[in-house]
mmCIF file of C-alpha atoms and ligand atoms in Angstrom:
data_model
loop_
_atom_site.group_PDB
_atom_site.id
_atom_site.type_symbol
_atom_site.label_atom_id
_atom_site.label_comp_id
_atom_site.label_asym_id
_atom_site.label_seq_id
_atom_site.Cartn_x
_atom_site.Cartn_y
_atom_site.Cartn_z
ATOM 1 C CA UNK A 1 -96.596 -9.837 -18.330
ATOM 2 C CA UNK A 2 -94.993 -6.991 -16.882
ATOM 3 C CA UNK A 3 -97.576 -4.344 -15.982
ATOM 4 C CA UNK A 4 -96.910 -4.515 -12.328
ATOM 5 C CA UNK A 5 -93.038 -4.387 -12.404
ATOM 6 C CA UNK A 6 -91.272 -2.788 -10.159
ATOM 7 C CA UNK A 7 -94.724 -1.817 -8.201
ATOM 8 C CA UNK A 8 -94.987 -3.503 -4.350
ATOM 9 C CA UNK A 9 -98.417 -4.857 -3.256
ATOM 10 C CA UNK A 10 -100.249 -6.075 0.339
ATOM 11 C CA UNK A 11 -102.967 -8.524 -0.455
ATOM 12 C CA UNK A 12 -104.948 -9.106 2.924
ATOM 13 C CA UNK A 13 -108.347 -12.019 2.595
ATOM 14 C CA UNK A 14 -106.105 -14.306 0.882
ATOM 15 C CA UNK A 15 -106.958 -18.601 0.666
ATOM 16 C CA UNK A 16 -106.485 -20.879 -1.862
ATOM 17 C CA UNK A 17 -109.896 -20.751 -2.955
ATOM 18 C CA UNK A 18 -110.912 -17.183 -2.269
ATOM 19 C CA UNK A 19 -110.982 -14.372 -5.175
ATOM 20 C CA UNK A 20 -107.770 -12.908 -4.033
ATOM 21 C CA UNK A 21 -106.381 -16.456 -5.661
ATOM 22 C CA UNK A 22 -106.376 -14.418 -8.659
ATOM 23 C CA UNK A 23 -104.345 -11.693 -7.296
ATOM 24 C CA UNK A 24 -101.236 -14.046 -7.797
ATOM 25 C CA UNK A 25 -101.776 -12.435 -11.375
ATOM 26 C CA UNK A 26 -100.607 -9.435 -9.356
ATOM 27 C CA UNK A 27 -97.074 -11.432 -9.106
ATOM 28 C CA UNK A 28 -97.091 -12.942 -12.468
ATOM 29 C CA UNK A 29 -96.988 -9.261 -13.329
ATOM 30 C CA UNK A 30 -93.863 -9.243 -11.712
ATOM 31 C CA UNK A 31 -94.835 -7.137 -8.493
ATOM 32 C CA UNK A 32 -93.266 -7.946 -4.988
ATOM 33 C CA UNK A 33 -96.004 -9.018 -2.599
ATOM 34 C CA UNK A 34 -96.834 -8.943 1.154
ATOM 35 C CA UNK A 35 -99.706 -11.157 2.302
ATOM 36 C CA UNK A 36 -101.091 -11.679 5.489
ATOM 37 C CA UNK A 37 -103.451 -14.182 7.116
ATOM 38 C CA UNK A 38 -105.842 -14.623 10.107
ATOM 39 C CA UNK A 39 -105.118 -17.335 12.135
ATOM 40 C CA UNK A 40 -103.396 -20.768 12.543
ATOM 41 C CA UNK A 41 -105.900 -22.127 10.091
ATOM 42 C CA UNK A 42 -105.797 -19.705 7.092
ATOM 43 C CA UNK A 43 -101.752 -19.901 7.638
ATOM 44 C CA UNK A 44 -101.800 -23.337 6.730
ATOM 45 C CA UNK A 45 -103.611 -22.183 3.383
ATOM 46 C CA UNK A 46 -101.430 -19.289 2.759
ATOM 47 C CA UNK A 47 -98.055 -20.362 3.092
ATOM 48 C CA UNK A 48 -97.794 -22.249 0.325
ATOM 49 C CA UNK A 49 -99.285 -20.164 -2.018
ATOM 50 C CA UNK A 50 -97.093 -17.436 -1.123
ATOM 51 C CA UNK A 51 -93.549 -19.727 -1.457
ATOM 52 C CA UNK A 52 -95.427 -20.202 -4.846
ATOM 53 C CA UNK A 53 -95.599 -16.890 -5.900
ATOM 54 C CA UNK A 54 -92.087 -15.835 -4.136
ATOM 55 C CA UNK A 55 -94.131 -13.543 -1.594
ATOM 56 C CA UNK A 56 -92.301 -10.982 0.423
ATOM 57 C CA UNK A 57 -93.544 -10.977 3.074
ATOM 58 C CA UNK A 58 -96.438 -13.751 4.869
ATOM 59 C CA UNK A 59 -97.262 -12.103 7.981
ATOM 60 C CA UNK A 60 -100.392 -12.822 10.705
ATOM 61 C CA UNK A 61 -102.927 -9.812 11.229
ATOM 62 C CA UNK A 62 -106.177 -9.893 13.456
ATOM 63 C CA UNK A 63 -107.820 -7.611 11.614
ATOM 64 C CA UNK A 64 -110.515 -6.568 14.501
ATOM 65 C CA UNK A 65 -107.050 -5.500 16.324
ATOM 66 C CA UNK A 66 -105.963 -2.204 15.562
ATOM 67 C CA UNK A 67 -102.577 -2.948 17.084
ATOM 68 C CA UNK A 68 -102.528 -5.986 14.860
ATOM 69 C CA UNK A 69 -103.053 -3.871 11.787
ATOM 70 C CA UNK A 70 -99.753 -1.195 13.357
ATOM 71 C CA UNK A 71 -97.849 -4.496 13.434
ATOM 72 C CA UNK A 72 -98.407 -6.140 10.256
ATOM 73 C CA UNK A 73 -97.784 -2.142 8.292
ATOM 74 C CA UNK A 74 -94.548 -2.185 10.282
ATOM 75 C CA UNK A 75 -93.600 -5.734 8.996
ATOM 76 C CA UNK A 76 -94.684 -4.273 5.425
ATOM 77 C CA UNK A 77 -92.692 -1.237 5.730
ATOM 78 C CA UNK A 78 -89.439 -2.890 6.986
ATOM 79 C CA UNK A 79 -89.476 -5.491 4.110
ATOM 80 C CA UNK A 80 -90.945 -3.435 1.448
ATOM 81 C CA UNK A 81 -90.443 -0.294 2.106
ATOM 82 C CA UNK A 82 -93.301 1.331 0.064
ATOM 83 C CA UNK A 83 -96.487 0.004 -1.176
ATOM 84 C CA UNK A 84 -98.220 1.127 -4.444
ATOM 85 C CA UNK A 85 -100.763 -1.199 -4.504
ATOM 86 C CA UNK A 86 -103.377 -2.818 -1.445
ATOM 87 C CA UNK A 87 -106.013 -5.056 -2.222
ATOM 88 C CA UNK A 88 -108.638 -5.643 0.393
ATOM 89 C CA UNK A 89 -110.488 -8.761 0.045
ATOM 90 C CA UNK A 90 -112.211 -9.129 2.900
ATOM 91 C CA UNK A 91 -116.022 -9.930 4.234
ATOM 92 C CA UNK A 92 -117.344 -12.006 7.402
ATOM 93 C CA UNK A 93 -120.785 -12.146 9.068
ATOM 94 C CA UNK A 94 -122.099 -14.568 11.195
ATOM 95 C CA UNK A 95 -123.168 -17.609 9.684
ATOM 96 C CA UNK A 96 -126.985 -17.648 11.070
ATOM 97 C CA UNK A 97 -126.908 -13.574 9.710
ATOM 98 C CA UNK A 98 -126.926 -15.066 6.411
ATOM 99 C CA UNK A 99 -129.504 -17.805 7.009
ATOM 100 C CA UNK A 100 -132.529 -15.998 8.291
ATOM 101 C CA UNK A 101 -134.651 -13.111 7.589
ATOM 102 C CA UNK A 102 -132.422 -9.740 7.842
ATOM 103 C CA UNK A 103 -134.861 -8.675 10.725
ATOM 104 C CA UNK A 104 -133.858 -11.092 13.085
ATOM 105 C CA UNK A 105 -130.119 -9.289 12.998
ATOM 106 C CA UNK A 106 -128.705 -8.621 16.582
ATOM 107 C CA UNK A 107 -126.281 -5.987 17.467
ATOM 108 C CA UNK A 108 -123.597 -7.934 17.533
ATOM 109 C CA UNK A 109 -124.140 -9.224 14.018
ATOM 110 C CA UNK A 110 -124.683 -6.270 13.081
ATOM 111 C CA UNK A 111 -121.359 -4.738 14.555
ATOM 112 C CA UNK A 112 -119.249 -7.768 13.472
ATOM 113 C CA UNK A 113 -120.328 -7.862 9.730
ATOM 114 C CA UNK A 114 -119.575 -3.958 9.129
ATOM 115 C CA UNK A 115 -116.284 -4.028 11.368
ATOM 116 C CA UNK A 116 -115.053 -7.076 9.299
ATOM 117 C CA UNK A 117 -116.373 -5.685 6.021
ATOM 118 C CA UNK A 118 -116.381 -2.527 5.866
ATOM 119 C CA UNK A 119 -114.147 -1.151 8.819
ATOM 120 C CA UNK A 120 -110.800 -2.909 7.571
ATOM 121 C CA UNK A 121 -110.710 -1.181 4.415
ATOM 122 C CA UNK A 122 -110.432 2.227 6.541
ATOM 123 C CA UNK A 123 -108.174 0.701 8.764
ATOM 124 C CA UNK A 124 -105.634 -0.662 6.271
ATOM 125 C CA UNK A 125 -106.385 1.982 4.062
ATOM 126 C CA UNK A 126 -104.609 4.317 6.803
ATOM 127 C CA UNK A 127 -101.988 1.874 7.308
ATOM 128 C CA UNK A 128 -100.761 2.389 3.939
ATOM 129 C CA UNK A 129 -100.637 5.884 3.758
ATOM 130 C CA UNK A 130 -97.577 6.353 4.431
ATOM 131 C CA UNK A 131 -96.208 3.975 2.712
ATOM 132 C CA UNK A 132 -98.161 5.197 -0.778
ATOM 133 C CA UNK A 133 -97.512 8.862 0.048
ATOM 134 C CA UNK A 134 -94.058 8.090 -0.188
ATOM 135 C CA UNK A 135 -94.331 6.705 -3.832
ATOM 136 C CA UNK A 136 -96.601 9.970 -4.773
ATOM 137 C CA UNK A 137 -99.449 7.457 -4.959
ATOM 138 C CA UNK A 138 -101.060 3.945 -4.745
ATOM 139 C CA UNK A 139 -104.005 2.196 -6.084
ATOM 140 C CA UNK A 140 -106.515 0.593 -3.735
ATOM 141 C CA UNK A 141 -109.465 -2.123 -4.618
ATOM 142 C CA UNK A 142 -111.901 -3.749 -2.692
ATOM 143 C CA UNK A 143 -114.372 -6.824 -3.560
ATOM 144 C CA UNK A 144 -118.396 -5.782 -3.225
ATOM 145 C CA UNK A 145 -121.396 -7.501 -4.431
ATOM 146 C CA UNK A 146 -124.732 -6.652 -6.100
ATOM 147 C CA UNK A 147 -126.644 -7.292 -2.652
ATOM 148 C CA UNK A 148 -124.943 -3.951 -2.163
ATOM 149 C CA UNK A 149 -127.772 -2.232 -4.383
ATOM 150 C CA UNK A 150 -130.611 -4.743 -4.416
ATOM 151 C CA UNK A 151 -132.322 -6.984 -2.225
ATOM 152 C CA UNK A 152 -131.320 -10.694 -2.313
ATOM 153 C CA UNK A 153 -132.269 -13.766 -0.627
ATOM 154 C CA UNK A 154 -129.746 -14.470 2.513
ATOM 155 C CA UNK A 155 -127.523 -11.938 1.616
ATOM 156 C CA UNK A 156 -129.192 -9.890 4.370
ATOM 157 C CA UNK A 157 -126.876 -7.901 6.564
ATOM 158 C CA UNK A 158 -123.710 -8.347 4.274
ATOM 159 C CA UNK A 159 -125.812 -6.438 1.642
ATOM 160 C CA UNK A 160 -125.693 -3.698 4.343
ATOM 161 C CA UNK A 161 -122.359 -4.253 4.804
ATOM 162 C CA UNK A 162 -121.637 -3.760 0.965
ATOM 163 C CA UNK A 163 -123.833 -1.424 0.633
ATOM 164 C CA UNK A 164 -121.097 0.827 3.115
ATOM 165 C CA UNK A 165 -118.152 -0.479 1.412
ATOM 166 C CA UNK A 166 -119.444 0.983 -1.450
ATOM 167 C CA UNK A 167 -119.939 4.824 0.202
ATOM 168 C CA UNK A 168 -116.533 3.809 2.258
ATOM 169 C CA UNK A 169 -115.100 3.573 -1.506
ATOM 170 C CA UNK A 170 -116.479 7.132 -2.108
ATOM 171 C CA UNK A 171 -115.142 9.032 0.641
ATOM 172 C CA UNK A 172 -111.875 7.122 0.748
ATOM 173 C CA UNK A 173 -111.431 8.261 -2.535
ATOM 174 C CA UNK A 174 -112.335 11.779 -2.036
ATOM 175 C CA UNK A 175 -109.985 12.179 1.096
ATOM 176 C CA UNK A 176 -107.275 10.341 -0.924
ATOM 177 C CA UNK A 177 -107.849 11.804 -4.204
ATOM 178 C CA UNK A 178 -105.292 14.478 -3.844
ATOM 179 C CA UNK A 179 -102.468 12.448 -2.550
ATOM 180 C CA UNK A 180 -103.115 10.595 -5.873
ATOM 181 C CA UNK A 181 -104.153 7.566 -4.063
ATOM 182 C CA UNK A 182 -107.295 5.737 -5.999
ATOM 183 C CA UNK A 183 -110.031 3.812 -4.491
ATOM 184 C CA UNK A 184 -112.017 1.020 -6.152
ATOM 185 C CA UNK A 185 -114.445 -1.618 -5.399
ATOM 186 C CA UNK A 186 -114.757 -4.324 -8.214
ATOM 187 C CA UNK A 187 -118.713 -5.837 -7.979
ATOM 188 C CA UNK A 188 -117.867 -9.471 -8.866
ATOM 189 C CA UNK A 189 -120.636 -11.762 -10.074
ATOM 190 C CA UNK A 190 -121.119 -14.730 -7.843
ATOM 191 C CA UNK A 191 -118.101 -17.018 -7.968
ATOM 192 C CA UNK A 192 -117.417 -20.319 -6.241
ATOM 193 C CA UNK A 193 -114.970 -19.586 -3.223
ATOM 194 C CA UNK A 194 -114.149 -20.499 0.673
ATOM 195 C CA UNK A 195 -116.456 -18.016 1.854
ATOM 196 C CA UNK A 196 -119.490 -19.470 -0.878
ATOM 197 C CA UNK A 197 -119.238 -23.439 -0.343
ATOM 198 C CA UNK A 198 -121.202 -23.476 2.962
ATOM 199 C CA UNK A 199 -123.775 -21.277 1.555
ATOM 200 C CA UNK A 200 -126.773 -23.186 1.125
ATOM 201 C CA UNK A 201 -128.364 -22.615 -2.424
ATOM 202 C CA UNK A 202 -125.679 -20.946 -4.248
ATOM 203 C CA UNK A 203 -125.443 -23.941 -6.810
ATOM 204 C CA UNK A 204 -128.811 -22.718 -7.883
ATOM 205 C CA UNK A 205 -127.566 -19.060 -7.683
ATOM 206 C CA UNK A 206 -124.602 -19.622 -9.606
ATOM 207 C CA UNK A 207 -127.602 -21.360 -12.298
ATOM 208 C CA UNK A 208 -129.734 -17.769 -12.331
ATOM 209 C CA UNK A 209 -126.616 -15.764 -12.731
ATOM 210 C CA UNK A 210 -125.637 -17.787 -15.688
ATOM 211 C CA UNK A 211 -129.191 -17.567 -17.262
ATOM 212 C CA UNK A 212 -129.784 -13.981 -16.694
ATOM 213 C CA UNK A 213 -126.205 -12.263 -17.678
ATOM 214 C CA UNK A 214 -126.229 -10.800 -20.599
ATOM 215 C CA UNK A 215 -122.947 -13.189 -21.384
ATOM 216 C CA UNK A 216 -125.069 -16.392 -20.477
ATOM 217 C CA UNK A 217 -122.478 -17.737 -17.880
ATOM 218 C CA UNK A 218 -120.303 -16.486 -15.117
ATOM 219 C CA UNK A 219 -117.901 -15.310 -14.277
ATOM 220 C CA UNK A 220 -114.424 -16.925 -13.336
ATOM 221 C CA UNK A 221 -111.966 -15.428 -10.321
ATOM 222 C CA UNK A 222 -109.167 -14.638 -13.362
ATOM 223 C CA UNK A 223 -111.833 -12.292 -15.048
ATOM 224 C CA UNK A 224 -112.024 -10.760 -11.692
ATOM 225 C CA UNK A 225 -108.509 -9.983 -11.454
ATOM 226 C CA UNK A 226 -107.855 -9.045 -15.186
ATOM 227 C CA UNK A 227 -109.983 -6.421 -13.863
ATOM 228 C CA UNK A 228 -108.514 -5.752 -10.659
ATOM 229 C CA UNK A 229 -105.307 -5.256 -12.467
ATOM 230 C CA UNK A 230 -106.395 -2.805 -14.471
ATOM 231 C CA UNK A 231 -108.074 -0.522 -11.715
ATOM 232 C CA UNK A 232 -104.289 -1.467 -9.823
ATOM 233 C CA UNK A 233 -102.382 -0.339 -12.660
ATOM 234 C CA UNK A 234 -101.482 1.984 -15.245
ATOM 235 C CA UNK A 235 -104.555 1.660 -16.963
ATOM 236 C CA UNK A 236 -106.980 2.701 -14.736
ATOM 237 C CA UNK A 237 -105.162 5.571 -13.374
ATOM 238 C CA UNK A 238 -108.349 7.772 -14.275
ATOM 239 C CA UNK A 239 -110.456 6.158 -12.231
ATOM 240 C CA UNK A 240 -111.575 6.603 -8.664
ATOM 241 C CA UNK A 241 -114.500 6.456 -6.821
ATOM 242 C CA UNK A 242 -115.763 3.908 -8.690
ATOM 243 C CA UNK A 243 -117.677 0.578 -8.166
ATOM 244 C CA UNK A 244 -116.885 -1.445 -11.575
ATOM 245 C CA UNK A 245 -119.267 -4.559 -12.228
ATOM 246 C CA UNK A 246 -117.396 -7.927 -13.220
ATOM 247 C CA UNK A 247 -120.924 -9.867 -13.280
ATOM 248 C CA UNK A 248 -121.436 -10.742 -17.279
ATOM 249 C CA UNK A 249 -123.748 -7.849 -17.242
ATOM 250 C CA UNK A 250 -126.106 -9.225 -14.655
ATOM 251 C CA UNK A 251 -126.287 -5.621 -13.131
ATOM 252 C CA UNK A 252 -127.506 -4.050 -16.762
ATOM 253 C CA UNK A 253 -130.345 -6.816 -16.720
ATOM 254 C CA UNK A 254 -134.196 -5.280 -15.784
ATOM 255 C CA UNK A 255 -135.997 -8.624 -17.012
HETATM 256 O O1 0WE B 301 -119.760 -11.604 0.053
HETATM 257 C C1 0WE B 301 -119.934 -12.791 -0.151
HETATM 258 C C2 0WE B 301 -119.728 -13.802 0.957
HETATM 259 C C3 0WE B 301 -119.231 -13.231 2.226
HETATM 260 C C4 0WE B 301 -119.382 -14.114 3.425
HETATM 261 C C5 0WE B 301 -119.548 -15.489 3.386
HETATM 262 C C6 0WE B 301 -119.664 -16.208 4.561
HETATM 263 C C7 0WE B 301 -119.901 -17.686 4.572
HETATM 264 C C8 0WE B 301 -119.508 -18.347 5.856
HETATM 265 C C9 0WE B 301 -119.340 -13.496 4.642
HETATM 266 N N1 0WE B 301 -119.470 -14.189 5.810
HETATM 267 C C10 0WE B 301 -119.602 -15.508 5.780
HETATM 268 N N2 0WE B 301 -119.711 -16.171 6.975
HETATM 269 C C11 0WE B 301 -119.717 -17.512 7.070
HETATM 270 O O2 0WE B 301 -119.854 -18.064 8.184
HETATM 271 N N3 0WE B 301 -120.345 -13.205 -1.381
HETATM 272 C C12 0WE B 301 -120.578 -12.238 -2.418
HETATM 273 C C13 0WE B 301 -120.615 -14.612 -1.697
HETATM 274 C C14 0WE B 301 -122.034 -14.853 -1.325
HETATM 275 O O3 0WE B 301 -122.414 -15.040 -0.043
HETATM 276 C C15 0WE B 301 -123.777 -15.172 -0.026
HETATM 277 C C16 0WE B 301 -124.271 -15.050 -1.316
HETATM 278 C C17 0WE B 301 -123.156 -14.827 -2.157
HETATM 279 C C18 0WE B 301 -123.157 -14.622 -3.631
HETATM 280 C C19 0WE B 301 -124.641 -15.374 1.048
HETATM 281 C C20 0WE B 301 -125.999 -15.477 0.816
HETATM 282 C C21 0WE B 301 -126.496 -15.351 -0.454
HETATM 283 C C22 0WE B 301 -125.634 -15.145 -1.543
#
């Protein structure tokens, strides 16, 4: 329980009932972590999970605010100093965008879903430079989905969205690649979270995922960060670039 000693991590998408739950295996791990939130709301949620896990730092960040994001990366640097590790867990379209047919998209939708989604990642991505250049290197990984590669019902422009995380993943990695920086996406199968519950059908989604995986079931949020750790960590430190599937196998499945 020690792989992460001594290492310093920002977690930003962070509830009680989000993936990034399991990135308090992060701290069991024993590394220091910085966490911020969005909003009165999500504070509530986060505070005490962060006294749990003896965070760092718990500090706000709007992150369709650019000055926000400066802020937050200043907090991080004066109380940690460095970062080796940032873990972007972060997705939002509108509700209605994931209702109806993908056509009916607006602009604005449209704009909100990839600057939430997709955007961030670059954003706080570049906010941590600095801090990772001066450990000689950092691991980052982001959460994606398989409505990334194929069509699904509802998952409409956030498959569009996922589907530019991925590529964002890819050229992150490239430009990073020689600072020793590494850039990840993990494709979790569909787990029950926050962002799920008001998402009408996924009960029988979560049922289809579990009969067509090659395991037979799904997956939980702890697989999903036994994973994460290992892209974040000493063990993955040859890969980059790359889009690993935590789904049971669903992705391998043609019938
Ligand atoms: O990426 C996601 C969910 C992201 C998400 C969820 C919401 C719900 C509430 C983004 N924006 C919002 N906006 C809201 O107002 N997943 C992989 C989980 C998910 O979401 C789906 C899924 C799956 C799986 C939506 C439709 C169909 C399947």
């Amino acid at each position: 329980m020690s792989s992460m000693k001594g290492k310093k991590a920002l977690v930003v998408g962070l509830n009680e009932r989000s993936i990034a739950w399991g990135w308090l295996r992060l701290a069991e791990e024993g590394a220091e972590i910085a966490l911020t939130y969005q909003g009165k709301v999500l504070e509530k949620r986060v505070r005490p999970l962060a006294e749990s896990i003896g965070a760092a730092l718990v500090t706000p960040c709007d992150l369709t605010d650019d000055a926000a994001i400066d802020a937050a990366f200043a907090k991080v640097g004066e109380t940690l100093g460095a970062l080796d590790v940032l873990v972007h867990s972060v997705a939002f379209a509108r509700r209605e965008d994931l209702l109806g047919d993908f056509v009916t998209t607006d602009r604005e939708g449209f704009r909100l879903a990839l600057d939430i989604s997709v955007y961030t990642l670059v954003a706080l991505t570049r906010g941590a430079l600095p801090l990772m250049d001066g450990r000689g290197g950092g691991s980052i990984v982001t959460m994606s989905y398989y409505g990334a590669e194929k069509a699904l019902p509802h998952y409409n422009v956030m498959g569009v969205a996922k589907a530019a995380l991925e590529a964002a993943v890819r050229y992150l990695a490239q430009d990073l690649g020689p600072r020793g920086i590494r850039v990840n996406a993990i494709s979790a199968g569909p787990i029950k979270t926050l962002a799920a519950a008001g998402i009408s059908g996924f009960r029988d989604m979560l049922h289809h995922h579990e009969e067509k995986a090659l395991l037979k079931r799904n997956v939980t949020a702890d697989e999903v960060a036994a994973a994460a750790l290992a892209l974040l960590g000493p063990l993955g430190s040859g890969i980059t670039g790359e889009v690993l599937h935590v789904d049971a196998g669903y992705h391998a499945v043609g019938m």
